[in-house]
PDB file as gemmi writes it, atoms N, CA and C in Angstrom:
CRYST1    1.000    1.000    1.000  90.00  90.00  90.00 P 1                      
ATOM      1  N   MET A   1      -5.328  -7.196 -20.844  1.00  0.00           N  
ATOM      2  CA  MET A   1      -4.673  -5.964 -21.279  1.00  0.00           C  
ATOM      3  C   MET A   1      -5.408  -4.731 -20.753  1.00  0.00           C  
ATOM      4  N   LYS A   2      -6.751  -4.762 -20.845  1.00  0.00           N  
ATOM      5  CA  LYS A   2      -7.516  -3.599 -20.426  1.00  0.00           C  
ATOM      6  C   LYS A   2      -7.340  -3.316 -18.936  1.00  0.00           C  
ATOM      7  N   MET A   3      -7.252  -4.364 -18.103  1.00  0.00           N  
ATOM      8  CA  MET A   3      -7.084  -4.154 -16.667  1.00  0.00           C  
ATOM      9  C   MET A   3      -5.741  -3.500 -16.352  1.00  0.00           C  
ATOM     10  N   LYS A   4      -4.698  -3.856 -17.086  1.00  0.00           N  
ATOM     11  CA  LYS A   4      -3.394  -3.223 -16.872  1.00  0.00           C  
ATOM     12  C   LYS A   4      -3.483  -1.722 -17.183  1.00  0.00           C  
ATOM     13  N   LYS A   5      -4.199  -1.401 -18.261  1.00  0.00           N  
ATOM     14  CA  LYS A   5      -4.360   0.002 -18.661  1.00  0.00           C  
ATOM     15  C   LYS A   5      -5.171   0.751 -17.604  1.00  0.00           C  
ATOM     16  N   ILE A   6      -6.247   0.144 -17.126  1.00  0.00           N  
ATOM     17  CA  ILE A   6      -7.079   0.769 -16.107  1.00  0.00           C  
ATOM     18  C   ILE A   6      -6.260   1.044 -14.845  1.00  0.00           C  
ATOM     19  N   LYS A   7      -5.516   0.048 -14.405  1.00  0.00           N  
ATOM     20  CA  LYS A   7      -4.702   0.201 -13.198  1.00  0.00           C  
ATOM     21  C   LYS A   7      -3.647   1.301 -13.375  1.00  0.00           C  
ATOM     22  N   LEU A   8      -2.999   1.335 -14.526  1.00  0.00           N  
ATOM     23  CA  LEU A   8      -1.977   2.345 -14.800  1.00  0.00           C  
ATOM     24  C   LEU A   8      -2.572   3.756 -14.794  1.00  0.00           C  
ATOM     25  N   VAL A   9      -3.695   3.929 -15.481  1.00  0.00           N  
ATOM     26  CA  VAL A   9      -4.338   5.244 -15.545  1.00  0.00           C  
ATOM     27  C   VAL A   9      -4.785   5.687 -14.152  1.00  0.00           C  
ATOM     28  N   LEU A  10      -5.390   4.780 -13.388  1.00  0.00           N  
ATOM     29  CA  LEU A  10      -5.807   5.106 -12.019  1.00  0.00           C  
ATOM     30  C   LEU A  10      -4.613   5.508 -11.161  1.00  0.00           C  
ATOM     31  N   ASN A  11      -3.552   4.723 -11.232  1.00  0.00           N  
ATOM     32  CA  ASN A  11      -2.336   5.040 -10.474  1.00  0.00           C  
ATOM     33  C   ASN A  11      -1.833   6.435 -10.809  1.00  0.00           C  
ATOM     34  N   ASN A  12      -1.767   6.748 -12.094  1.00  0.00           N  
ATOM     35  CA  ASN A  12      -1.250   8.052 -12.524  1.00  0.00           C  
ATOM     36  C   ASN A  12      -2.107   9.206 -12.026  1.00  0.00           C  
ATOM     37  N   ILE A  13      -3.425   9.061 -12.124  1.00  0.00           N  
ATOM     38  CA  ILE A  13      -4.326  10.123 -11.659  1.00  0.00           C  
ATOM     39  C   ILE A  13      -4.169  10.324 -10.158  1.00  0.00           C  
ATOM     40  N   LEU A  14      -4.170   9.233  -9.412  1.00  0.00           N  
ATOM     41  CA  LEU A  14      -4.076   9.337  -7.953  1.00  0.00           C  
ATOM     42  C   LEU A  14      -2.731   9.907  -7.512  1.00  0.00           C  
ATOM     43  N   ILE A  15      -1.669   9.523  -8.186  1.00  0.00           N  
ATOM     44  CA  ILE A  15      -0.343  10.078  -7.877  1.00  0.00           C  
ATOM     45  C   ILE A  15      -0.325  11.584  -8.152  1.00  0.00           C  
ATOM     46  N   ASP A  16      -0.942  12.000  -9.275  1.00  0.00           N  
ATOM     47  CA  ASP A  16      -1.019  13.426  -9.600  1.00  0.00           C  
ATOM     48  C   ASP A  16      -1.723  14.234  -8.508  1.00  0.00           C  
ATOM     49  N   PHE A  17      -2.655  13.600  -7.807  1.00  0.00           N  
ATOM     50  CA  PHE A  17      -3.392  14.262  -6.731  1.00  0.00           C  
ATOM     51  C   PHE A  17      -2.751  14.032  -5.363  1.00  0.00           C  
ATOM     52  N   GLY A  18      -1.578  13.402  -5.343  1.00  0.00           N  
ATOM     53  CA  GLY A  18      -0.875  13.184  -4.087  1.00  0.00           C  
ATOM     54  C   GLY A  18      -1.486  12.111  -3.205  1.00  0.00           C  
ATOM     55  N   VAL A  19      -2.202  11.184  -3.824  1.00  0.00           N  
ATOM     56  CA  VAL A  19      -2.876  10.123  -3.079  1.00  0.00           C  
ATOM     57  C   VAL A  19      -2.067   8.837  -3.186  1.00  0.00           C  
ATOM     58  N   THR A  20      -1.857   8.183  -2.052  1.00  0.00           N  
ATOM     59  CA  THR A  20      -1.125   6.920  -2.009  1.00  0.00           C  
ATOM     60  C   THR A  20      -2.122   5.772  -1.934  1.00  0.00           C  
ATOM     61  N   ILE A  21      -2.012   4.851  -2.878  1.00  0.00           N  
ATOM     62  CA  ILE A  21      -2.917   3.706  -2.940  1.00  0.00           C  
ATOM     63  C   ILE A  21      -2.429   2.607  -2.012  1.00  0.00           C  
ATOM     64  N   ASP A  22      -3.348   2.067  -1.236  1.00  0.00           N  
ATOM     65  CA  ASP A  22      -3.067   0.906  -0.414  1.00  0.00           C  
ATOM     66  C   ASP A  22      -3.431  -0.357  -1.192  1.00  0.00           C  
ATOM     67  N   LYS A  23      -4.653  -0.397  -1.715  1.00  0.00           N  
ATOM     68  CA  LYS A  23      -5.134  -1.556  -2.480  1.00  0.00           C  
ATOM     69  C   LYS A  23      -6.133  -1.088  -3.523  1.00  0.00           C  
ATOM     70  N   MET A  24      -6.346  -1.957  -4.527  1.00  0.00           N  
ATOM     71  CA  MET A  24      -7.385  -1.737  -5.524  1.00  0.00           C  
ATOM     72  C   MET A  24      -8.088  -3.053  -5.773  1.00  0.00           C  
ATOM     73  N   TYR A  25      -9.417  -2.997  -5.871  1.00  0.00           N  
ATOM     74  CA  TYR A  25     -10.211  -4.183  -6.140  1.00  0.00           C  
ATOM     75  C   TYR A  25     -11.073  -3.967  -7.373  1.00  0.00           C  
ATOM     76  N   LEU A  26     -11.150  -4.989  -8.209  1.00  0.00           N  
ATOM     77  CA  LEU A  26     -12.144  -5.055  -9.272  1.00  0.00           C  
ATOM     78  C   LEU A  26     -13.276  -5.883  -8.705  1.00  0.00           C  
ATOM     79  N   PHE A  27     -14.505  -5.375  -8.771  1.00  0.00           N  
ATOM     80  CA  PHE A  27     -15.632  -6.148  -8.265  1.00  0.00           C  
ATOM     81  C   PHE A  27     -16.810  -6.004  -9.223  1.00  0.00           C  
ATOM     82  N   GLY A  28     -17.918  -6.619  -8.880  1.00  0.00           N  
ATOM     83  CA  GLY A  28     -19.082  -6.590  -9.757  1.00  0.00           C  
ATOM     84  C   GLY A  28     -18.960  -7.640 -10.842  1.00  0.00           C  
ATOM     85  N   SER A  29     -19.701  -7.437 -11.919  1.00  0.00           N  
ATOM     86  CA  SER A  29     -19.772  -8.456 -12.972  1.00  0.00           C  
ATOM     87  C   SER A  29     -18.416  -8.751 -13.617  1.00  0.00           C  
ATOM     88  N   ARG A  30     -17.572  -7.754 -13.757  1.00  0.00           N  
ATOM     89  CA  ARG A  30     -16.264  -7.973 -14.391  1.00  0.00           C  
ATOM     90  C   ARG A  30     -15.318  -8.826 -13.545  1.00  0.00           C  
ATOM     91  N   ALA A  31     -15.603  -8.946 -12.268  1.00  0.00           N  
ATOM     92  CA  ALA A  31     -14.773  -9.786 -11.396  1.00  0.00           C  
ATOM     93  C   ALA A  31     -15.181 -11.249 -11.496  1.00  0.00           C  
ATOM     94  N   GLY A  32     -16.303 -11.506 -12.114  1.00  0.00           N  
ATOM     95  CA  GLY A  32     -16.779 -12.880 -12.269  1.00  0.00           C  
ATOM     96  C   GLY A  32     -16.805 -13.270 -13.735  1.00  0.00           C  
ATOM     97  N   GLU A  33     -17.616 -14.241 -14.026  1.00  0.00           N  
ATOM     98  CA  GLU A  33     -17.695 -14.742 -15.400  1.00  0.00           C  
ATOM     99  C   GLU A  33     -18.952 -14.270 -16.122  1.00  0.00           C  
ATOM    100  N   LYS A  34     -19.821 -13.550 -15.418  1.00  0.00           N  
ATOM    101  CA  LYS A  34     -21.104 -13.158 -16.001  1.00  0.00           C  
ATOM    102  C   LYS A  34     -21.102 -11.679 -16.395  1.00  0.00           C  
ATOM    103  N   TYR A  35     -20.331 -11.360 -17.379  1.00  0.00           N  
ATOM    104  CA  TYR A  35     -20.331  -9.981 -17.870  1.00  0.00           C  
ATOM    105  C   TYR A  35     -20.405  -9.989 -19.387  1.00  0.00           C  
ATOM    106  N   GLY A  36     -20.962  -8.933 -19.917  1.00  0.00           N  
ATOM    107  CA  GLY A  36     -21.061  -8.783 -21.356  1.00  0.00           C  
ATOM    108  C   GLY A  36     -20.109  -7.709 -21.846  1.00  0.00           C  
ATOM    109  N   ARG A  37     -20.094  -7.509 -23.128  1.00  0.00           N  
ATOM    110  CA  ARG A  37     -19.151  -6.533 -23.675  1.00  0.00           C  
ATOM    111  C   ARG A  37     -19.489  -5.100 -23.266  1.00  0.00           C  
ATOM    112  N   PHE A  38     -20.715  -4.870 -22.813  1.00  0.00           N  
ATOM    113  CA  PHE A  38     -21.108  -3.529 -22.376  1.00  0.00           C  
ATOM    114  C   PHE A  38     -21.083  -3.369 -20.856  1.00  0.00           C  
ATOM    115  N   SER A  39     -20.613  -4.385 -20.154  1.00  0.00           N  
ATOM    116  CA  SER A  39     -20.522  -4.290 -18.687  1.00  0.00           C  
ATOM    117  C   SER A  39     -19.463  -3.262 -18.295  1.00  0.00           C  
ATOM    118  N   ASP A  40     -19.767  -2.522 -17.240  1.00  0.00           N  
ATOM    119  CA  ASP A  40     -18.793  -1.532 -16.774  1.00  0.00           C  
ATOM    120  C   ASP A  40     -17.780  -2.182 -15.834  1.00  0.00           C  
ATOM    121  N   TYR A  41     -16.776  -1.429 -15.489  1.00  0.00           N  
ATOM    122  CA  TYR A  41     -15.753  -1.862 -14.532  1.00  0.00           C  
ATOM    123  C   TYR A  41     -16.049  -1.171 -13.204  1.00  0.00           C  
ATOM    124  N   ASP A  42     -16.187  -1.968 -12.161  1.00  0.00           N  
ATOM    125  CA  ASP A  42     -16.404  -1.440 -10.817  1.00  0.00           C  
ATOM    126  C   ASP A  42     -15.095  -1.578 -10.049  1.00  0.00           C  
ATOM    127  N   ILE A  43     -14.575  -0.448  -9.586  1.00  0.00           N  
ATOM    128  CA  ILE A  43     -13.273  -0.433  -8.914  1.00  0.00           C  
ATOM    129  C   ILE A  43     -13.409   0.204  -7.532  1.00  0.00           C  
ATOM    130  N   LEU A  44     -12.831  -0.465  -6.552  1.00  0.00           N  
ATOM    131  CA  LEU A  44     -12.696   0.098  -5.204  1.00  0.00           C  
ATOM    132  C   LEU A  44     -11.228   0.429  -5.007  1.00  0.00           C  
ATOM    133  N   VAL A  45     -10.945   1.700  -4.764  1.00  0.00           N  
ATOM    134  CA  VAL A  45      -9.587   2.143  -4.467  1.00  0.00           C  
ATOM    135  C   VAL A  45      -9.510   2.410  -2.974  1.00  0.00           C  
ATOM    136  N   VAL A  46      -8.550   1.779  -2.323  1.00  0.00           N  
ATOM    137  CA  VAL A  46      -8.320   1.985  -0.893  1.00  0.00           C  
ATOM    138  C   VAL A  46      -7.054   2.826  -0.765  1.00  0.00           C  
ATOM    139  N   THR A  47      -7.193   3.974  -0.115  1.00  0.00           N  
ATOM    140  CA  THR A  47      -6.063   4.893   0.030  1.00  0.00           C  
ATOM    141  C   THR A  47      -5.427   4.745   1.411  1.00  0.00           C  
ATOM    142  N   LYS A  48      -4.160   5.058   1.479  1.00  0.00           N  
ATOM    143  CA  LYS A  48      -3.468   4.994   2.776  1.00  0.00           C  
ATOM    144  C   LYS A  48      -3.872   6.150   3.672  1.00  0.00           C  
ATOM    145  N   GLN A  49      -4.139   7.313   3.070  1.00  0.00           N  
ATOM    146  CA  GLN A  49      -4.495   8.473   3.869  1.00  0.00           C  
ATOM    147  C   GLN A  49      -6.008   8.726   3.796  1.00  0.00           C  
ATOM    148  N   ASP A  50      -6.521   9.365   4.855  1.00  0.00           N  
ATOM    149  CA  ASP A  50      -7.923   9.782   4.863  1.00  0.00           C  
ATOM    150  C   ASP A  50      -8.066  10.973   3.920  1.00  0.00           C  
ATOM    151  N   LEU A  51      -9.162  10.984   3.176  1.00  0.00           N  
ATOM    152  CA  LEU A  51      -9.432  12.071   2.235  1.00  0.00           C  
ATOM    153  C   LEU A  51     -10.756  12.725   2.594  1.00  0.00           C  
ATOM    154  N   SER A  52     -10.840  14.010   2.377  1.00  0.00           N  
ATOM    155  CA  SER A  52     -12.101  14.716   2.612  1.00  0.00           C  
ATOM    156  C   SER A  52     -13.114  14.284   1.549  1.00  0.00           C  
ATOM    157  N   ILE A  53     -14.373  14.496   1.857  1.00  0.00           N  
ATOM    158  CA  ILE A  53     -15.428  14.184   0.884  1.00  0.00           C  
ATOM    159  C   ILE A  53     -15.212  15.008  -0.379  1.00  0.00           C  
ATOM    160  N   GLU A  54     -14.828  16.262  -0.209  1.00  0.00           N  
ATOM    161  CA  GLU A  54     -14.605  17.144  -1.363  1.00  0.00           C  
ATOM    162  C   GLU A  54     -13.478  16.612  -2.256  1.00  0.00           C  
ATOM    163  N   LYS A  55     -12.385  16.166  -1.653  1.00  0.00           N  
ATOM    164  CA  LYS A  55     -11.275  15.629  -2.455  1.00  0.00           C  
ATOM    165  C   LYS A  55     -11.700  14.355  -3.171  1.00  0.00           C  
ATOM    166  N   LYS A  56     -12.505  13.516  -2.516  1.00  0.00           N  
ATOM    167  CA  LYS A  56     -13.011  12.297  -3.161  1.00  0.00           C  
ATOM    168  C   LYS A  56     -13.891  12.641  -4.359  1.00  0.00           C  
ATOM    169  N   LYS A  57     -14.720  13.667  -4.215  1.00  0.00           N  
ATOM    170  CA  LYS A  57     -15.579  14.095  -5.327  1.00  0.00           C  
ATOM    171  C   LYS A  57     -14.740  14.566  -6.509  1.00  0.00           C  
ATOM    172  N   ILE A  58     -13.733  15.357  -6.220  1.00  0.00           N  
ATOM    173  CA  ILE A  58     -12.854  15.871  -7.281  1.00  0.00           C  
ATOM    174  C   ILE A  58     -12.124  14.718  -7.965  1.00  0.00           C  
ATOM    175  N   LEU A  59     -11.589  13.807  -7.169  1.00  0.00           N  
ATOM    176  CA  LEU A  59     -10.897  12.643  -7.720  1.00  0.00           C  
ATOM    177  C   LEU A  59     -11.831  11.811  -8.594  1.00  0.00           C  
ATOM    178  N   SER A  60     -13.010  11.499  -8.064  1.00  0.00           N  
ATOM    179  CA  SER A  60     -13.976  10.687  -8.808  1.00  0.00           C  
ATOM    180  C   SER A  60     -14.347  11.332 -10.133  1.00  0.00           C  
ATOM    181  N   LYS A  61     -14.575  12.638 -10.097  1.00  0.00           N  
ATOM    182  CA  LYS A  61     -14.925  13.368 -11.320  1.00  0.00           C  
ATOM    183  C   LYS A  61     -13.794  13.279 -12.348  1.00  0.00           C  
ATOM    184  N   ASN A  62     -12.570  13.499 -11.908  1.00  0.00           N  
ATOM    185  CA  ASN A  62     -11.423  13.436 -12.816  1.00  0.00           C  
ATOM    186  C   ASN A  62     -11.212  12.024 -13.367  1.00  0.00           C  
ATOM    187  N   ILE A  63     -11.392  11.034 -12.519  1.00  0.00           N  
ATOM    188  CA  ILE A  63     -11.226   9.643 -12.951  1.00  0.00           C  
ATOM    189  C   ILE A  63     -12.285   9.283 -13.985  1.00  0.00           C  
ATOM    190  N   ARG A  64     -13.540   9.614 -13.704  1.00  0.00           N  
ATOM    191  CA  ARG A  64     -14.621   9.292 -14.648  1.00  0.00           C  
ATOM    192  C   ARG A  64     -14.419  10.009 -15.984  1.00  0.00           C  
ATOM    193  N   LYS A  65     -13.994  11.257 -15.919  1.00  0.00           N  
ATOM    194  CA  LYS A  65     -13.751  12.039 -17.137  1.00  0.00           C  
ATOM    195  C   LYS A  65     -12.656  11.391 -17.980  1.00  0.00           C  
ATOM    196  N   LYS A  66     -11.552  11.020 -17.343  1.00  0.00           N  
ATOM    197  CA  LYS A  66     -10.437  10.407 -18.071  1.00  0.00           C  
ATOM    198  C   LYS A  66     -10.864   9.099 -18.720  1.00  0.00           C  
ATOM    199  N   PHE A  67     -11.595   8.266 -17.989  1.00  0.00           N  
ATOM    200  CA  PHE A  67     -12.004   6.986 -18.555  1.00  0.00           C  
ATOM    201  C   PHE A  67     -13.071   7.152 -19.643  1.00  0.00           C  
ATOM    202  N   ALA A  68     -13.902   8.180 -19.536  1.00  0.00           N  
ATOM    203  CA  ALA A  68     -14.862   8.470 -20.604  1.00  0.00           C  
ATOM    204  C   ALA A  68     -14.109   8.826 -21.887  1.00  0.00           C  
ATOM    205  N   GLN A  69     -13.018   9.588 -21.756  1.00  0.00           N  
ATOM    206  CA  GLN A  69     -12.188   9.927 -22.916  1.00  0.00           C  
ATOM    207  C   GLN A  69     -11.562   8.678 -23.544  1.00  0.00           C  
ATOM    208  N   LEU A  70     -11.316   7.670 -22.719  1.00  0.00           N  
ATOM    209  CA  LEU A  70     -10.726   6.410 -23.197  1.00  0.00           C  
ATOM    210  C   LEU A  70     -11.795   5.404 -23.633  1.00  0.00           C  
ATOM    211  N   HIS A  71     -13.075   5.821 -23.562  1.00  0.00           N  
ATOM    212  CA  HIS A  71     -14.207   4.954 -23.916  1.00  0.00           C  
ATOM    213  C   HIS A  71     -14.271   3.700 -23.049  1.00  0.00           C  
ATOM    214  N   ILE A  72     -13.980   3.882 -21.767  1.00  0.00           N  
ATOM    215  CA  ILE A  72     -14.064   2.790 -20.796  1.00  0.00           C  
ATOM    216  C   ILE A  72     -15.089   3.203 -19.747  1.00  0.00           C  
ATOM    217  N   ASP A  73     -16.146   2.400 -19.627  1.00  0.00           N  
ATOM    218  CA  ASP A  73     -17.199   2.671 -18.647  1.00  0.00           C  
ATOM    219  C   ASP A  73     -16.743   2.154 -17.284  1.00  0.00           C  
ATOM    220  N   LEU A  74     -16.509   3.062 -16.350  1.00  0.00           N  
ATOM    221  CA  LEU A  74     -15.919   2.705 -15.063  1.00  0.00           C  
ATOM    222  C   LEU A  74     -16.641   3.419 -13.929  1.00  0.00           C  
ATOM    223  N   ASP A  75     -16.973   2.661 -12.885  1.00  0.00           N  
ATOM    224  CA  ASP A  75     -17.498   3.226 -11.643  1.00  0.00           C  
ATOM    225  C   ASP A  75     -16.420   3.086 -10.591  1.00  0.00           C  
ATOM    226  N   ILE A  76     -16.248   4.123  -9.789  1.00  0.00           N  
ATOM    227  CA  ILE A  76     -15.155   4.146  -8.816  1.00  0.00           C  
ATOM    228  C   ILE A  76     -15.675   4.431  -7.419  1.00  0.00           C  
ATOM    229  N   LEU A  77     -15.169   3.688  -6.455  1.00  0.00           N  
ATOM    230  CA  LEU A  77     -15.389   3.960  -5.038  1.00  0.00           C  
ATOM    231  C   LEU A  77     -14.028   4.243  -4.427  1.00  0.00           C  
ATOM    232  N   ILE A  78     -13.947   5.283  -3.635  1.00  0.00           N  
ATOM    233  CA  ILE A  78     -12.685   5.635  -2.986  1.00  0.00           C  
ATOM    234  C   ILE A  78     -12.902   5.633  -1.477  1.00  0.00           C  
ATOM    235  N   LYS A  79     -12.148   4.806  -0.786  1.00  0.00           N  
ATOM    236  CA  LYS A  79     -12.228   4.694   0.674  1.00  0.00           C  
ATOM    237  C   LYS A  79     -10.809   4.657   1.226  1.00  0.00           C  
ATOM    238  N   SER A  80     -10.639   5.201   2.418  1.00  0.00           N  
ATOM    239  CA  SER A  80      -9.332   5.095   3.081  1.00  0.00           C  
ATOM    240  C   SER A  80      -9.251   3.752   3.797  1.00  0.00           C  
ATOM    241  N   SER A  81      -8.055   3.371   4.179  1.00  0.00           N  
ATOM    242  CA  SER A  81      -7.874   2.128   4.948  1.00  0.00           C  
ATOM    243  C   SER A  81      -8.705   2.164   6.233  1.00  0.00           C  
ATOM    244  N   ASN A  82      -8.752   3.328   6.881  1.00  0.00           N  
ATOM    245  CA  ASN A  82      -9.557   3.479   8.097  1.00  0.00           C  
ATOM    246  C   ASN A  82     -11.038   3.288   7.825  1.00  0.00           C  
ATOM    247  N   GLU A  83     -11.539   3.880   6.746  1.00  0.00           N  
ATOM    248  CA  GLU A  83     -12.950   3.721   6.387  1.00  0.00           C  
ATOM    249  C   GLU A  83     -13.264   2.271   6.046  1.00  0.00           C  
ATOM    250  N   LEU A  84     -12.318   1.614   5.409  1.00  0.00           N  
ATOM    251  CA  LEU A  84     -12.499   0.212   5.028  1.00  0.00           C  
ATOM    252  C   LEU A  84     -12.693  -0.653   6.268  1.00  0.00           C  
ATOM    253  N   LYS A  85     -11.886  -0.414   7.281  1.00  0.00           N  
ATOM    254  CA  LYS A  85     -12.010  -1.177   8.530  1.00  0.00           C  
ATOM    255  C   LYS A  85     -13.377  -0.996   9.164  1.00  0.00           C  
ATOM    256  N   GLN A  86     -13.916   0.202   9.065  1.00  0.00           N  
ATOM    257  CA  GLN A  86     -15.212   0.504   9.677  1.00  0.00           C  
ATOM    258  C   GLN A  86     -16.389  -0.105   8.918  1.00  0.00           C  
ATOM    259  N   SER A  87     -16.286  -0.211   7.597  1.00  0.00           N  
ATOM    260  CA  SER A  87     -17.449  -0.625   6.797  1.00  0.00           C  
ATOM    261  C   SER A  87     -17.336  -2.014   6.177  1.00  0.00           C  
ATOM    262  N   ARG A  88     -16.223  -2.684   6.362  1.00  0.00           N  
ATOM    263  CA  ARG A  88     -16.021  -3.966   5.678  1.00  0.00           C  
ATOM    264  C   ARG A  88     -16.925  -5.079   6.186  1.00  0.00           C  
ATOM    265  N   ASN A  89     -17.456  -4.974   7.390  1.00  0.00           N  
ATOM    266  CA  ASN A  89     -18.309  -6.032   7.932  1.00  0.00           C  
ATOM    267  C   ASN A  89     -19.775  -5.642   8.073  1.00  0.00           C  
ATOM    268  N   LYS A  90     -20.135  -4.474   7.584  1.00  0.00           N  
ATOM    269  CA  LYS A  90     -21.527  -4.042   7.654  1.00  0.00           C  
ATOM    270  C   LYS A  90     -22.370  -4.854   6.671  1.00  0.00           C  
ATOM    271  N   THR A  91     -23.475  -5.384   7.174  1.00  0.00           N  
ATOM    272  CA  THR A  91     -24.383  -6.169   6.336  1.00  0.00           C  
ATOM    273  C   THR A  91     -24.903  -5.307   5.194  1.00  0.00           C  
ATOM    274  N   GLY A  92     -24.866  -5.854   3.987  1.00  0.00           N  
ATOM    275  CA  GLY A  92     -25.359  -5.152   2.810  1.00  0.00           C  
ATOM    276  C   GLY A  92     -24.417  -4.109   2.244  1.00  0.00           C  
ATOM    277  N   SER A  93     -23.243  -3.996   2.804  1.00  0.00           N  
ATOM    278  CA  SER A  93     -22.278  -2.996   2.359  1.00  0.00           C  
ATOM    279  C   SER A  93     -21.655  -3.373   1.009  1.00  0.00           C  
ATOM    280  N   VAL A  94     -21.601  -2.407   0.117  1.00  0.00           N  
ATOM    281  CA  VAL A  94     -20.923  -2.619  -1.170  1.00  0.00           C  
ATOM    282  C   VAL A  94     -19.448  -2.911  -0.937  1.00  0.00           C  
ATOM    283  N   ILE A  95     -18.888  -2.277   0.076  1.00  0.00           N  
ATOM    284  CA  ILE A  95     -17.474  -2.486   0.404  1.00  0.00           C  
ATOM    285  C   ILE A  95     -17.241  -3.937   0.803  1.00  0.00           C  
ATOM    286  N   LYS A  96     -18.116  -4.460   1.624  1.00  0.00           N  
ATOM    287  CA  LYS A  96     -18.014  -5.860   2.054  1.00  0.00           C  
ATOM    288  C   LYS A  96     -18.060  -6.786   0.839  1.00  0.00           C  
ATOM    289  N   GLN A  97     -18.988  -6.515  -0.080  1.00  0.00           N  
ATOM    290  CA  GLN A  97     -19.109  -7.307  -1.297  1.00  0.00           C  
ATOM    291  C   GLN A  97     -17.861  -7.185  -2.163  1.00  0.00           C  
ATOM    292  N   ALA A  98     -17.345  -5.982  -2.312  1.00  0.00           N  
ATOM    293  CA  ALA A  98     -16.170  -5.745  -3.159  1.00  0.00           C  
ATOM    294  C   ALA A  98     -14.965  -6.523  -2.651  1.00  0.00           C  
ATOM    295  N   ILE A  99     -14.783  -6.550  -1.330  1.00  0.00           N  
ATOM    296  CA  ILE A  99     -13.634  -7.260  -0.759  1.00  0.00           C  
ATOM    297  C   ILE A  99     -13.828  -8.770  -0.829  1.00  0.00           C  
ATOM    298  N   LYS A 100     -15.043  -9.217  -0.531  1.00  0.00           N  
ATOM    299  CA  LYS A 100     -15.330 -10.653  -0.497  1.00  0.00           C  
ATOM    300  C   LYS A 100     -15.302 -11.282  -1.892  1.00  0.00           C  
ATOM    301  N   GLU A 101     -15.940 -10.624  -2.854  1.00  0.00           N  
ATOM    302  CA  GLU A 101     -16.094 -11.202  -4.187  1.00  0.00           C  
ATOM    303  C   GLU A 101     -15.151 -10.605  -5.225  1.00  0.00           C  
ATOM    304  N   GLY A 102     -14.489  -9.531  -4.853  1.00  0.00           N  
ATOM    305  CA  GLY A 102     -13.648  -8.833  -5.815  1.00  0.00           C  
ATOM    306  C   GLY A 102     -12.283  -9.458  -6.012  1.00  0.00           C  
ATOM    307  N   ILE A 103     -11.584  -8.934  -6.987  1.00  0.00           N  
ATOM    308  CA  ILE A 103     -10.231  -9.376  -7.324  1.00  0.00           C  
ATOM    309  C   ILE A 103      -9.264  -8.264  -6.930  1.00  0.00           C  
ATOM    310  N   LEU A 104      -8.307  -8.599  -6.097  1.00  0.00           N  
ATOM    311  CA  LEU A 104      -7.282  -7.636  -5.708  1.00  0.00           C  
ATOM    312  C   LEU A 104      -6.379  -7.391  -6.900  1.00  0.00           C  
ATOM    313  N   LEU A 105      -6.244  -6.124  -7.283  1.00  0.00           N  
ATOM    314  CA  LEU A 105      -5.424  -5.794  -8.465  1.00  0.00           C  
ATOM    315  C   LEU A 105      -3.999  -5.475  -8.065  1.00  0.00           C  
TER     316      LEU A 105                                                      
END                                                                             
């Protein structure tokens, strides 16, 4: 139930900012079986369009604020499809880990 709510809230915020989602991944401890009740949600949002660093900062701030109001501890990474292609195979990349071990939402 909580994942449906997270996905819906993220979709709504991104739509409000005119951002089109390509994919979303849940990764980290919540994507596996080793998480506790205080574990946060790690989300990678892949956008269809390239976004400026400033727009990503604004989006991240708004997303974190909204989820704090909902009492949901959430970390967010925002990358475009183009950025994903560039960083998905870099050794030690969080993006690589998110795609490999994460759950496509």
